[in-house]
Coordinates of C-alpha atoms in Angstrom, one line a residue:
Chain Z
M1446 CA -40.8 -3.8 -27.4
R1447 CA -42.0 -5.3 -24.1
K1448 CA -39.3 -7.9 -24.3
L1449 CA -36.7 -5.3 -24.8
H1450 CA -38.1 -3.3 -21.9
I1451 CA -37.9 -6.4 -19.6
S1452 CA -34.3 -7.0 -20.8
R1453 CA -33.4 -3.5 -19.8
V1454 CA -35.0 -3.9 -16.4
A1455 CA -33.3 -7.2 -15.9
L1456 CA -29.9 -5.7 -16.9
A1457 CA -30.4 -2.8 -14.6
A1458 CA -31.4 -5.2 -11.7
V1459 CA -28.4 -7.5 -12.3
S1460 CA -26.1 -4.5 -12.4
L1461 CA -27.5 -3.2 -9.2
L1462 CA -27.2 -6.7 -7.6
L1463 CA -23.6 -7.0 -8.7
F1464 CA -22.9 -3.5 -7.3
M1465 CA -24.5 -4.4 -4.0
I1466 CA -22.5 -7.7 -3.8
F1467 CA -19.3 -5.7 -4.5
F1468 CA -19.9 -3.4 -1.7
V1469 CA -21.4 -5.9 0.8
S1470 CA -18.7 -8.5 0.2
G1471 CA -16.2 -6.1 1.7
C1472 CA -18.1 -5.3 4.9
D1473 CA -15.9 -5.8 8.0
N1474 CA -17.1 -4.8 11.5
S1475 CA -13.6 -5.1 12.8
F1476 CA -12.3 -2.3 10.6
G1477 CA -13.2 1.2 11.4
I1478 CA -13.1 3.1 8.1
L1479 CA -13.6 6.6 9.5
A1480 CA -11.5 5.8 12.6
S1481 CA -8.7 4.6 10.3
I1482 CA -8.9 7.8 8.3
Q1483 CA -8.7 9.9 11.4
K1484 CA -5.4 8.3 12.3
E1485 CA -3.7 9.1 9.0
T1486 CA -0.4 10.8 9.4
R1487 CA 1.1 13.2 6.8
Q1488 CA 4.3 11.6 5.6
I1489 CA 7.0 14.1 4.5
G1490 CA 10.1 12.3 3.6
T1491 CA 13.3 13.1 1.7
D1492 CA 12.9 13.9 -2.0
V1493 CA 15.5 11.2 -2.9
F1494 CA 13.0 8.5 -1.9
L1495 CA 10.0 10.0 -3.6
K1496 CA 8.9 7.5 -6.3
G1497 CA 12.1 5.7 -5.8
S1498 CA 13.1 2.1 -5.7
V1499 CA 15.1 0.6 -2.9
K1500 CA 17.3 -2.4 -3.8
S1501 CA 19.1 -3.1 -0.5
T1502 CA 20.1 -1.5 2.8
A1503 CA 23.1 -2.0 5.2
D1504 CA 24.6 -0.2 8.1
D1505 CA 28.0 -0.1 9.7
G1506 CA 26.8 0.9 13.2
T1507 CA 27.4 4.5 12.4
N1508 CA 25.7 5.2 9.0
L1509 CA 22.9 3.7 7.2
F1510 CA 23.4 3.0 3.5
V1511 CA 20.7 2.5 0.9
A1512 CA 21.1 1.2 -2.7
M1513 CA 18.8 2.8 -5.2
A1514 CA 20.0 3.8 -8.6
K1515 CA 22.8 5.5 -6.7
L1516 CA 24.2 4.8 -3.2
Y1517 CA 22.9 7.0 -0.4
R1518 CA 24.0 7.5 3.2
R1519 CA 22.8 9.1 6.4
G1520 CA 23.9 8.9 10.0
I1521 CA 22.1 6.2 11.7
N1522 CA 20.9 8.4 14.5
E1523 CA 19.5 11.1 12.2
T1524 CA 15.8 11.8 12.3
P1525 CA 13.6 10.2 9.6
G1526 CA 12.6 12.6 6.9
S1527 CA 15.6 14.8 7.5
D1528 CA 17.8 16.1 4.8
A1529 CA 20.8 14.2 6.0
W1530 CA 20.8 11.8 3.1
K1531 CA 23.8 12.2 0.8
V1532 CA 24.5 10.6 -2.5
L1533 CA 27.9 8.9 -2.6
S1534 CA 30.5 8.9 -5.3
I1535 CA 32.8 5.9 -5.4
K1536 CA 36.2 7.6 -4.8
T1537 CA 39.1 5.2 -5.2
S1538 CA 42.8 6.0 -5.1
G1539 CA 42.8 6.6 -8.9
T1540 CA 39.4 7.8 -9.9
T1541 CA 36.0 9.0 -8.8
I1542 CA 33.0 7.1 -10.3
T1543 CA 29.8 9.1 -10.4
N1544 CA 28.1 7.4 -13.4
Y1545 CA 27.1 4.1 -11.9
E1546 CA 24.1 1.9 -11.1
C1547 CA 24.2 0.6 -7.6
V1548 CA 22.9 -3.0 -7.4
G1549 CA 23.7 -3.8 -3.7
I1550 CA 25.1 -2.7 -0.4
A1551 CA 26.3 -5.0 2.4
S1552 CA 28.4 -4.8 5.5
L1553 CA 30.7 -7.3 7.3
L1554 CA 32.9 -7.2 10.3
V1555 CA 36.5 -7.7 9.1
G1556 CA 39.0 -8.2 11.8
G1557 CA 36.5 -6.8 14.2
S1558 CA 36.0 -3.6 12.3
P1559 CA 32.9 -2.8 10.1
Q1560 CA 33.5 -2.6 6.4
I1561 CA 30.9 -1.5 3.8
F1562 CA 30.8 -3.2 0.4
T1563 CA 28.9 -2.2 -2.8
L1564 CA 28.3 -3.8 -6.1
L1565 CA 28.0 -1.5 -9.2
T1566 CA 26.9 -2.1 -12.8
N1567 CA 27.1 0.0 -15.9
P1568 CA 23.9 2.2 -15.9
V1569 CA 23.4 1.5 -19.6
T1570 CA 24.4 -2.1 -20.2
R1571 CA 23.7 -3.3 -16.7
E1572 CA 26.8 -5.5 -16.9
F1573 CA 29.2 -5.7 -14.0
E1574 CA 31.2 -2.6 -13.3
G1575 CA 32.9 -3.1 -10.0
L1576 CA 32.9 -4.5 -6.5
Y1577 CA 34.2 -2.1 -3.9
S1578 CA 34.9 -2.0 -0.1
S1579 CA 35.1 1.0 2.3
T1580 CA 36.5 1.1 5.8
D1581 CA 35.5 4.8 6.3
S1582 CA 31.8 4.7 5.8
G1583 CA 31.9 5.3 2.1
E1584 CA 34.3 8.3 2.0
T1585 CA 36.9 6.3 0.0
W1586 CA 36.6 2.9 -1.7
N1587 CA 38.9 0.1 -2.8
S1588 CA 38.3 -2.1 -5.8
L1589 CA 38.0 -5.8 -5.0
G1590 CA 38.5 -6.8 -8.6
G1591 CA 36.0 -9.2 -10.1
V1592 CA 37.3 -10.4 -13.4
L1593 CA 35.0 -13.5 -13.1
L1594 CA 32.0 -11.3 -13.1
E1595 CA 32.8 -9.3 -16.3
G1596 CA 30.0 -9.6 -18.9
N1597 CA 27.5 -10.8 -16.3
Y1598 CA 24.5 -9.1 -15.0
P1599 CA 24.8 -8.8 -11.2
Q1600 CA 21.5 -9.1 -9.3
S1601 CA 22.2 -8.9 -5.6
L1602 CA 25.0 -8.6 -3.0
Y1603 CA 24.8 -10.6 0.2
A1604 CA 27.0 -10.7 3.3
A1605 CA 27.4 -13.8 5.5
K1606 CA 29.9 -14.5 8.2
D1607 CA 33.2 -13.5 6.6
S1608 CA 32.2 -13.5 2.9
L1609 CA 30.4 -11.6 0.3
F1610 CA 28.1 -13.3 -2.2
I1611 CA 27.1 -12.0 -5.5
S1612 CA 24.3 -13.5 -7.5
V1613 CA 24.4 -12.9 -11.3
R1614 CA 22.1 -13.6 -14.2
K1615 CA 23.3 -14.8 -17.5
K1616 CA 21.7 -16.0 -20.7
V1617 CA 22.2 -19.7 -21.8
D1618 CA 20.5 -20.7 -24.9
G1619 CA 18.2 -17.8 -24.5
E1620 CA 17.1 -18.7 -21.0
D1621 CA 18.0 -17.0 -17.7
R1622 CA 20.5 -18.9 -15.5
Y1623 CA 21.7 -17.8 -12.2
D1624 CA 25.2 -18.1 -10.7
L1625 CA 26.5 -17.4 -7.2
Y1626 CA 30.0 -16.1 -6.5
R1627 CA 31.8 -15.8 -3.2
H1628 CA 34.3 -13.3 -2.2
S1629 CA 36.2 -14.2 0.9
S1630 CA 37.5 -11.2 2.8
G1631 CA 40.4 -13.1 4.0
T1632 CA 41.8 -14.2 0.5
G1633 CA 40.3 -11.5 -1.7
D1634 CA 39.5 -14.1 -4.3
L1635 CA 36.3 -14.7 -6.2
E1636 CA 35.1 -18.2 -6.6
L1637 CA 32.0 -19.8 -8.3
C1638 CA 29.7 -21.7 -5.9
A1639 CA 29.3 -24.3 -8.5
T1640 CA 26.7 -26.4 -6.6
V1641 CA 24.1 -23.6 -6.7
S1642 CA 25.0 -22.1 -10.0
G1643 CA 23.8 -22.7 -13.6
Y1644 CA 20.2 -23.3 -12.6
N1645 CA 17.1 -21.3 -13.6
E1646 CA 16.3 -20.9 -9.9
K1647 CA 16.7 -17.3 -8.8
I1648 CA 18.9 -16.9 -5.7
L1649 CA 17.0 -15.3 -2.8
G1650 CA 19.4 -15.1 0.0
V1651 CA 22.6 -16.3 1.7
W1652 CA 23.1 -16.7 5.4
N1653 CA 25.4 -18.3 7.9
D1654 CA 23.8 -19.7 11.0
G1655 CA 27.1 -20.0 12.9
T1656 CA 27.7 -23.5 11.7
E1657 CA 26.8 -23.7 8.1
Y1658 CA 26.2 -21.5 5.1
L1659 CA 22.6 -21.5 3.8
V1660 CA 21.7 -20.5 0.3
L1661 CA 18.1 -20.1 -0.6
T1662 CA 17.0 -20.4 -4.3
S1663 CA 13.4 -20.1 -5.4
Q1664 CA 13.0 -23.9 -5.1
S1665 CA 15.7 -25.3 -2.9
L1666 CA 17.7 -24.7 0.3
Y1667 CA 21.5 -25.5 0.1
R1668 CA 23.6 -26.0 3.1
G1669 CA 27.3 -26.6 3.8
A1670 CA 30.1 -25.8 6.3
D1671 CA 31.9 -24.1 3.3
T1672 CA 30.5 -22.9 0.0
S1673 CA 32.6 -25.5 -1.8
S1674 CA 30.7 -28.2 0.0
L1675 CA 27.1 -26.9 -0.4
V1676 CA 24.6 -29.6 -0.9
K1677 CA 20.8 -29.5 -1.3
A1678 CA 19.1 -29.9 2.1
N1679 CA 17.5 -33.3 1.7
G1680 CA 16.0 -35.7 4.1
E1681 CA 15.5 -33.3 6.9
T1682 CA 12.6 -33.8 9.3
S1683 CA 9.3 -32.4 7.9
Q1684 CA 11.1 -30.6 5.0
P1685 CA 8.9 -28.6 2.7
A1686 CA 7.5 -30.7 -0.2
T1687 CA 9.3 -30.8 -3.5
G1688 CA 8.0 -28.1 -5.7
T1689 CA 7.5 -25.6 -3.0
I1690 CA 8.2 -22.1 -4.3
F1691 CA 10.1 -19.9 -1.8
R1692 CA 9.7 -16.2 -1.9
G1693 CA 12.0 -14.9 0.8
G1694 CA 13.9 -15.8 4.0
G1695 CA 15.7 -14.5 7.0
L1696 CA 17.6 -15.7 10.0
E1697 CA 16.3 -15.1 13.6
P1698 CA 19.3 -13.2 15.0
E1699 CA 19.3 -14.9 18.4
T1700 CA 18.5 -18.6 17.7
K1701 CA 19.8 -18.5 14.1
D1702 CA 16.7 -20.4 13.0
L1703 CA 15.9 -19.8 9.4
F1704 CA 12.4 -18.6 8.4
L1705 CA 11.1 -18.9 4.8
T1706 CA 8.0 -17.8 3.1
S1707 CA 6.2 -19.6 0.2
S1708 CA 3.9 -18.8 -2.7
T1709 CA 1.1 -20.7 -1.0
G1710 CA 0.9 -18.6 2.2
K1711 CA 3.0 -20.9 4.3
L1712 CA 5.8 -19.8 6.7
Y1713 CA 8.5 -22.4 7.4
R1714 CA 11.0 -22.5 10.2
R1715 CA 14.2 -24.6 10.0
Q1716 CA 15.6 -25.0 13.5
K1717 CA 19.3 -24.8 13.3
S1718 CA 20.1 -27.1 16.2
V1719 CA 18.2 -30.1 14.8
A1720 CA 17.7 -29.3 11.2
Q1721 CA 14.0 -29.8 11.7
W1722 CA 11.3 -28.0 9.9
T1723 CA 8.0 -26.6 11.0
E1724 CA 5.4 -25.1 8.8
K1725 CA 2.4 -22.8 9.5
T1726 CA -0.1 -21.4 7.2
V1727 CA -0.1 -17.7 7.7
V1728 CA -2.5 -16.7 5.0
S1729 CA -3.9 -19.6 3.0
G1730 CA -3.2 -19.3 -0.7
V1731 CA -1.6 -16.0 -0.6
N1732 CA 1.7 -15.4 -2.2
L1733 CA 4.1 -14.3 0.7
G1734 CA 7.2 -12.4 0.1
M1735 CA 10.1 -10.7 2.0
L1736 CA 10.4 -11.3 5.7
V1737 CA 12.4 -10.3 8.8
A1738 CA 12.5 -12.2 12.0
I1739 CA 12.2 -10.0 15.1
P1740 CA 13.8 -11.9 18.0
A1741 CA 11.9 -13.1 21.0
S1742 CA 13.6 -10.4 23.2
M1743 CA 11.5 -7.9 21.1
N1744 CA 8.4 -10.0 21.5
P1745 CA 7.3 -9.8 25.1
G1746 CA 4.8 -12.4 26.3
S1747 CA 6.0 -14.9 23.7
T1748 CA 8.9 -17.4 23.7
G1749 CA 9.4 -17.0 20.0
P1750 CA 10.0 -14.4 17.4
R1751 CA 7.5 -12.2 15.6
I1752 CA 7.9 -12.4 11.8
V1753 CA 7.2 -9.3 9.7
I1754 CA 6.1 -10.7 6.2
A1755 CA 5.4 -8.7 3.1
R1756 CA 3.0 -9.8 0.5
Y1757 CA 4.4 -10.8 -2.8
D1758 CA 1.5 -10.4 -5.2
S1759 CA -0.2 -7.2 -6.3
A1760 CA -2.4 -6.7 -3.2
Y1761 CA 0.7 -5.4 -1.4
G1762 CA 0.8 -5.0 2.3
Y1763 CA 2.3 -6.9 5.2
L1764 CA 1.6 -8.5 8.5
E1765 CA 3.3 -9.4 11.7
Y1766 CA 3.0 -12.9 12.9
D1767 CA 3.8 -14.4 16.3
W1768 CA 5.4 -17.7 15.5
M1769 CA 4.7 -19.5 18.8
S1770 CA 1.1 -18.5 19.3
S1771 CA 0.2 -18.3 15.5
T1772 CA -1.4 -15.0 16.1
Y1773 CA -1.2 -11.7 14.3
K1774 CA 0.5 -8.7 15.9
A1775 CA -0.5 -6.5 12.9
G1776 CA -2.8 -7.4 10.0
I1777 CA -5.4 -10.0 9.9
E1778 CA -5.6 -13.3 8.1
G1779 CA -6.8 -12.9 4.6
K1780 CA -6.0 -9.2 4.5
L1781 CA -2.4 -8.5 4.8
I1782 CA -2.9 -4.7 4.7
P1783 CA -3.1 -4.2 8.4
S1784 CA -6.0 -2.5 10.1
E1785 CA -3.7 0.1 11.6
T1786 CA -3.8 3.1 9.3
S1787 CA -0.3 4.1 10.2
Y1788 CA 0.8 1.1 8.3
S1789 CA -1.5 1.1 5.4
T1790 CA -0.9 4.8 4.9
T1791 CA 2.7 4.2 4.2
L1792 CA 3.1 0.8 2.8
A1793 CA 0.0 -0.1 0.9
G1794 CA 0.2 -0.6 -2.8
K1795 CA 4.0 -1.1 -3.0
P1796 CA 6.1 -4.3 -3.3
V1797 CA 8.5 -4.6 -0.4
T1798 CA 12.1 -5.2 -1.5
V1799 CA 13.9 -5.2 1.8
F1800 CA 13.5 -5.2 5.6
H1801 CA 16.4 -4.1 7.8
V1802 CA 16.7 -3.7 11.5
A1803 CA 19.3 -1.3 12.7
T1804 CA 20.3 -0.4 16.3
T1805 CA 20.2 3.3 16.8
A1806 CA 20.5 5.7 19.8
S1807 CA 16.8 5.8 20.1
G1808 CA 16.4 2.0 19.9
N1809 CA 15.9 -0.6 17.3
R1810 CA 14.5 0.8 14.1
L1811 CA 13.0 -1.4 11.3
F1812 CA 13.5 0.0 7.8
C1813 CA 11.3 -1.1 5.0
G1814 CA 12.3 -0.5 1.4
S1815 CA 10.0 -0.8 -1.5
L1816 CA 9.4 -0.1 -5.1
A1817 CA 7.6 3.3 -5.2
A1818 CA 8.3 4.3 -8.8
T1819 CA 4.6 4.0 -9.9
T1820 CA 3.3 5.7 -6.8
T1821 CA 3.4 9.2 -5.3
T1822 CA 4.8 8.1 -2.1
Y1823 CA 8.3 7.3 -0.7
A1824 CA 10.4 4.2 -1.2
L1825 CA 11.9 4.0 2.3
Y1826 CA 10.1 4.1 5.7
S1827 CA 11.2 3.3 9.2
N1828 CA 9.5 2.3 12.4
L1829 CA 11.0 2.7 15.8
W1830 CA 10.5 0.0 18.4
N1831 CA 9.3 1.3 21.7
P1832 CA 10.3 -1.1 24.5
G1833 CA 8.2 0.9 27.0
T1834 CA 5.0 -0.1 25.2
N1835 CA 6.4 -3.2 23.5
S1836 CA 5.1 -1.9 20.2
W1837 CA 6.2 -0.1 17.1
K1838 CA 5.9 3.7 17.2
G1839 CA 4.5 3.9 13.6
W1840 CA 5.9 4.2 10.2
E1841 CA 7.8 7.4 9.2
A1842 CA 8.9 8.3 5.7
E1843 CA 12.6 8.6 5.4
Chain O
M25 CA -5.9 19.4 -2.9
F26 CA -5.8 21.8 -5.8
R27 CA -5.6 19.0 -8.4
S28 CA -8.6 17.3 -6.8
F29 CA -10.5 20.6 -6.8
M30 CA -9.7 21.2 -10.4
K31 CA -10.8 17.7 -11.4
T32 CA -14.1 18.0 -9.6
G33 CA -14.6 21.5 -11.0
L34 CA -14.1 20.3 -14.5
V35 CA -16.7 17.6 -14.1
V36 CA -19.1 20.1 -12.7
G37 CA -18.4 22.5 -15.6
I38 CA -18.9 19.9 -18.3
F39 CA -22.1 18.8 -16.6
C40 CA -23.5 22.4 -16.6
V41 CA -22.7 22.9 -20.2
M42 CA -24.4 19.6 -21.2
V43 CA -27.5 20.3 -19.2
F44 CA -27.8 23.9 -20.5
S45 CA -27.3 22.7 -24.0
A46 CA -30.0 20.0 -23.7
A47 CA -32.4 22.4 -22.1
T48 CA -32.0 25.1 -24.7
Q49 CA -32.4 22.5 -27.5
A50 CA -35.6 21.2 -26.0
D51 CA -37.3 24.5 -25.7
A52 CA -36.5 28.2 -25.9
P53 CA -35.3 29.5 -22.6
G54 CA -37.5 32.1 -21.0
S55 CA -39.7 32.6 -18.0
Y56 CA -41.9 29.6 -17.2
A57 CA -44.2 29.1 -14.3
A58 CA -42.4 27.1 -11.7
A59 CA -45.4 26.0 -9.7
F60 CA -45.9 22.3 -9.0
E61 CA -49.1 20.4 -9.0
R62 CA -50.3 17.3 -7.3
G63 CA -49.2 14.4 -9.4
D64 CA -46.1 16.1 -10.9
Q65 CA -43.0 14.1 -11.1
T66 CA -39.4 15.2 -11.5
I67 CA -36.0 13.5 -11.9
S68 CA -32.8 15.4 -11.2
L69 CA -29.2 14.7 -11.9
S70 CA -26.7 16.6 -9.8
T71 CA -23.0 16.8 -9.5
G72 CA -20.7 18.9 -7.2
F73 CA -18.2 19.0 -4.4
Q74 CA -18.1 16.8 -1.4
I75 CA -16.7 18.7 1.6
P76 CA -15.5 16.8 4.6
L77 CA -16.6 18.7 7.7
A78 CA -15.9 16.5 10.7
I79 CA -15.4 13.0 12.0
I80 CA -16.7 12.7 15.5
P81 CA -15.8 11.9 18.1
S82 CA -12.3 13.1 17.5
D83 CA -9.3 10.8 18.1
P84 CA -6.9 12.2 20.8
S85 CA -4.1 10.2 19.2
A86 CA -4.6 11.7 15.8
T87 CA -1.8 13.9 14.5
E88 CA -3.7 15.7 11.8
S89 CA -6.9 17.7 12.1
A90 CA -8.0 17.2 8.4
T91 CA -7.3 13.8 6.9
L92 CA -10.0 13.9 4.3
K93 CA -9.6 16.0 1.1
L94 CA -12.2 17.9 -0.8
G95 CA -14.0 15.4 -3.1
G96 CA -16.7 15.2 -5.6
G97 CA -20.0 13.4 -6.0
F98 CA -23.0 12.9 -8.2
G99 CA -26.7 12.1 -7.5
F100 CA -30.0 11.0 -9.0
T101 CA -33.2 12.1 -7.4
Y102 CA -36.8 11.2 -8.1
Q103 CA -39.8 13.3 -6.7
Y104 CA -43.6 12.8 -6.8
F105 CA -45.6 15.8 -5.7
L106 CA -48.4 14.9 -3.3
S107 CA -49.5 18.6 -3.3
K108 CA -48.2 21.8 -4.8
H109 CA -45.6 22.0 -1.9
L110 CA -45.0 18.5 -0.6
A111 CA -43.0 15.9 -2.6
V112 CA -41.8 12.4 -1.8
G113 CA -39.3 10.3 -3.6
G114 CA -35.9 8.8 -3.4
S115 CA -32.3 9.4 -4.3
L116 CA -29.2 7.5 -5.2
A117 CA -25.9 9.3 -4.8
G118 CA -22.1 8.6 -4.9
A119 CA -19.3 10.6 -3.4
F120 CA -15.6 10.2 -3.1
N121 CA -12.9 11.9 -1.0
G122 CA -9.2 11.3 -1.1
T123 CA -7.4 10.8 2.1
L124 CA -4.1 12.2 3.4
G125 CA -2.6 8.8 3.0
G126 CA -3.5 8.5 -0.7
R127 CA -6.5 6.3 -0.2
T128 CA -10.0 7.1 -1.6
L129 CA -13.2 7.0 0.5
F130 CA -16.3 6.1 -1.5
A131 CA -19.8 6.4 -0.2
V132 CA -23.0 5.4 -2.0
P133 CA -26.2 6.4 -0.1
L134 CA -29.7 5.2 -1.1
A135 CA -32.4 7.2 0.6
A136 CA -36.1 8.0 0.8
R137 CA -36.9 11.7 0.5
I138 CA -39.4 14.2 1.6
A139 CA -39.3 17.8 0.4
W140 CA -41.2 21.0 0.8
W141 CA -41.2 23.4 -2.1
R142 CA -42.3 27.0 -2.6
T143 CA -42.4 28.6 -6.0
S144 CA -42.4 32.1 -7.1
A145 CA -42.5 33.1 -10.9
S146 CA -39.7 30.9 -12.4
L147 CA -38.0 30.3 -9.0
Q148 CA -38.3 27.1 -7.1
T149 CA -37.0 26.9 -3.5
G150 CA -37.2 23.8 -1.4
I151 CA -35.9 22.1 1.6
S152 CA -35.5 18.3 1.8
V153 CA -34.7 15.6 4.2
E154 CA -33.5 12.2 3.1
A155 CA -33.1 9.1 5.2
G156 CA -31.8 5.7 4.1
A157 CA -28.7 3.5 4.1
Y158 CA -25.2 3.9 2.8
L159 CA -22.5 1.6 1.5
M160 CA -19.0 2.9 2.1
R161 CA -15.6 1.5 1.0
L162 CA -12.0 2.3 1.7
D163 CA -9.3 0.1 0.2
S164 CA -10.7 -3.4 0.4
H165 CA -12.9 -2.6 3.5
G166 CA -16.6 -1.9 3.3
M167 CA -19.4 -0.8 5.7
I168 CA -23.1 -0.4 5.6
G169 CA -25.1 1.9 7.9
P170 CA -27.9 4.4 8.2
F171 CA -27.8 7.7 6.4
L172 CA -29.3 11.1 6.8
K173 CA -29.1 14.1 4.5
A174 CA -30.8 17.5 4.7
G175 CA -30.6 20.8 3.1
P176 CA -32.0 23.6 0.9
E177 CA -32.4 23.5 -2.9
L178 CA -32.9 26.2 -5.4
G179 CA -34.2 25.8 -9.0
W180 CA -34.9 28.1 -11.9
K181 CA -37.4 26.9 -14.4
L182 CA -35.5 27.3 -17.7
T183 CA -38.0 25.7 -20.1
R184 CA -41.3 23.8 -19.8
E185 CA -39.4 20.6 -19.1
W186 CA -36.2 21.7 -17.6
S187 CA -35.0 23.4 -14.4
V188 CA -31.5 24.1 -13.3
G189 CA -30.4 24.8 -9.8
A190 CA -28.1 24.2 -6.9
R191 CA -28.2 22.1 -3.7
L192 CA -26.6 22.7 -0.5
S193 CA -26.9 19.7 2.0
S194 CA -25.3 18.1 4.9
W195 CA -24.6 14.3 5.0
L196 CA -24.5 12.4 8.2
I197 CA -22.8 9.0 7.9
P198 CA -22.9 7.1 11.1
E199 CA -20.4 4.2 11.0
I200 CA -21.6 2.0 13.8
H201 CA -19.6 -0.9 15.1
T202 CA -20.8 -3.3 17.7
G203 CA -19.4 -5.6 20.3
T204 CA -15.6 -5.5 21.0
D205 CA -15.3 -3.2 18.0
S206 CA -17.6 -0.6 19.2
D207 CA -14.7 1.8 20.0
K208 CA -14.4 2.2 16.2
T209 CA -17.8 3.8 16.0
R210 CA -17.6 7.2 14.2
Y211 CA -19.9 9.8 12.7
G212 CA -18.9 11.4 9.5
L213 CA -20.3 14.8 8.6
F214 CA -20.0 16.0 5.0
G215 CA -21.3 19.1 3.1
E216 CA -22.5 18.8 -0.4
V217 CA -22.5 21.7 -2.9
S218 CA -23.8 20.7 -6.2
V219 CA -25.5 21.9 -9.3
M220 CA -28.4 20.0 -10.6
A221 CA -30.7 19.8 -13.6
T222 CA -34.3 18.7 -13.2
Y223 CA -36.5 17.2 -15.8
H224 CA -40.3 17.6 -15.3
L225 CA -42.0 14.4 -16.5

């Protein structure tokens, strides 16, 4: 009986100790819990984004487009949270498509004029349905064909320089394989980018740095003056080690340097001019995800860009990192959910799928799309850059 | 807000039914002398609403006046009577409040207690002051600090062993930051309205 009594006391003591450790381990003098709560802002967005999932965004300088299950559009200068969002039907010369699943949206300058492109799949089978372009901000659309894509499962739509790129998934011997197709706006033909196709490496992004096309897969970077001459980037100075798992990337818009995130918390920069790599550990051991490089012109006091990086794993959040000084503009090392409540109120707990910077009448606005289907919050937020204070105004639900 | 209120209310309701059921099974309800004597001991279980009253000082940049929602809480209290009026003891409580941004504030105070009781027939009325320390969490962030709680209590001696009653108290949670982070120091003020069941050992 006494033994049992001691066991119970010991169990209670251990439980209490574990409880105390759980609480004490999180103590952080630098984070004001009540101060943080005081600053929370009620977010009232548009219903279309409530519990939604944003796949991609694009703008043509006049309108902003968002691909969710359907394609949505609003004027780029409209106020966040307004009811200006409109779901688009794909009206072609012969028919109007309303039953579709939008996979991607992208924009290109064609002959100096902006064009919008969208990639659709069958909402039931998820197989390729159509690739369309619009020169009037989505009012009417033209089919760009796509026989080569039939029977495939399109994943993403990218735009780089003068071309569209479509990544597709297919099954080969029961395993996923990824192909990349290019659609040149000049020729109107689809071609398979053979060098980067047929692998089990997911395609994460396609860019053109003014000299070369750059294609990022989950394990490799490919480069080439033309997509028919893409080769794996090998032998470059300080290149990431073989086996590095990439999670996302983005071009710095002014220098055209490429920034990449990895699964181990590292941020890589590939300098365009010398094809030289530099790496910095942003958050050791943490799976980083999507990024957007904010140019040095929007980073006063620094000669380099600030990189907005989302976290890839389940402890979602993001930080802003000053590349040159290796300091944090928002967020702190080890805890990507930043200490500013305006951020954590809106973006905590959701995987980020896209960052997009658009120039509006009010200034540069950073859009952040996420997967909000399992939350009670919105899938799209935006944040206006305030050049007067050299800071972001704060996230607002769209 | 309404959903949170309903959830907490449901918990309180179930608690009341369970306590009443236990008390009536132990002994027939009726009028029992409520008086305490030196050496008496009681343990109380309570549950109720946690009402956010204020966070001070206010933040001039804040856009909302009320960012904490109505929450709930529970408590465990032990008392030892030094005389028929004066009791000392301790308490362990837990309280949660949702925030405007969808986060949950969770506070666990552990406190020493002193209480002054008056009794009349089956009625027990008291006022208590508790002081101790709290552990508080929001997301992955935690904080420890001093804690103060005070307020009146009311009990009805239902059987020889059991009393049921209610508690109305104020919680002061000072979140003190030092050094360069001292500007984050805030004082949280909460109100507790709870029902309780007390077992007389």
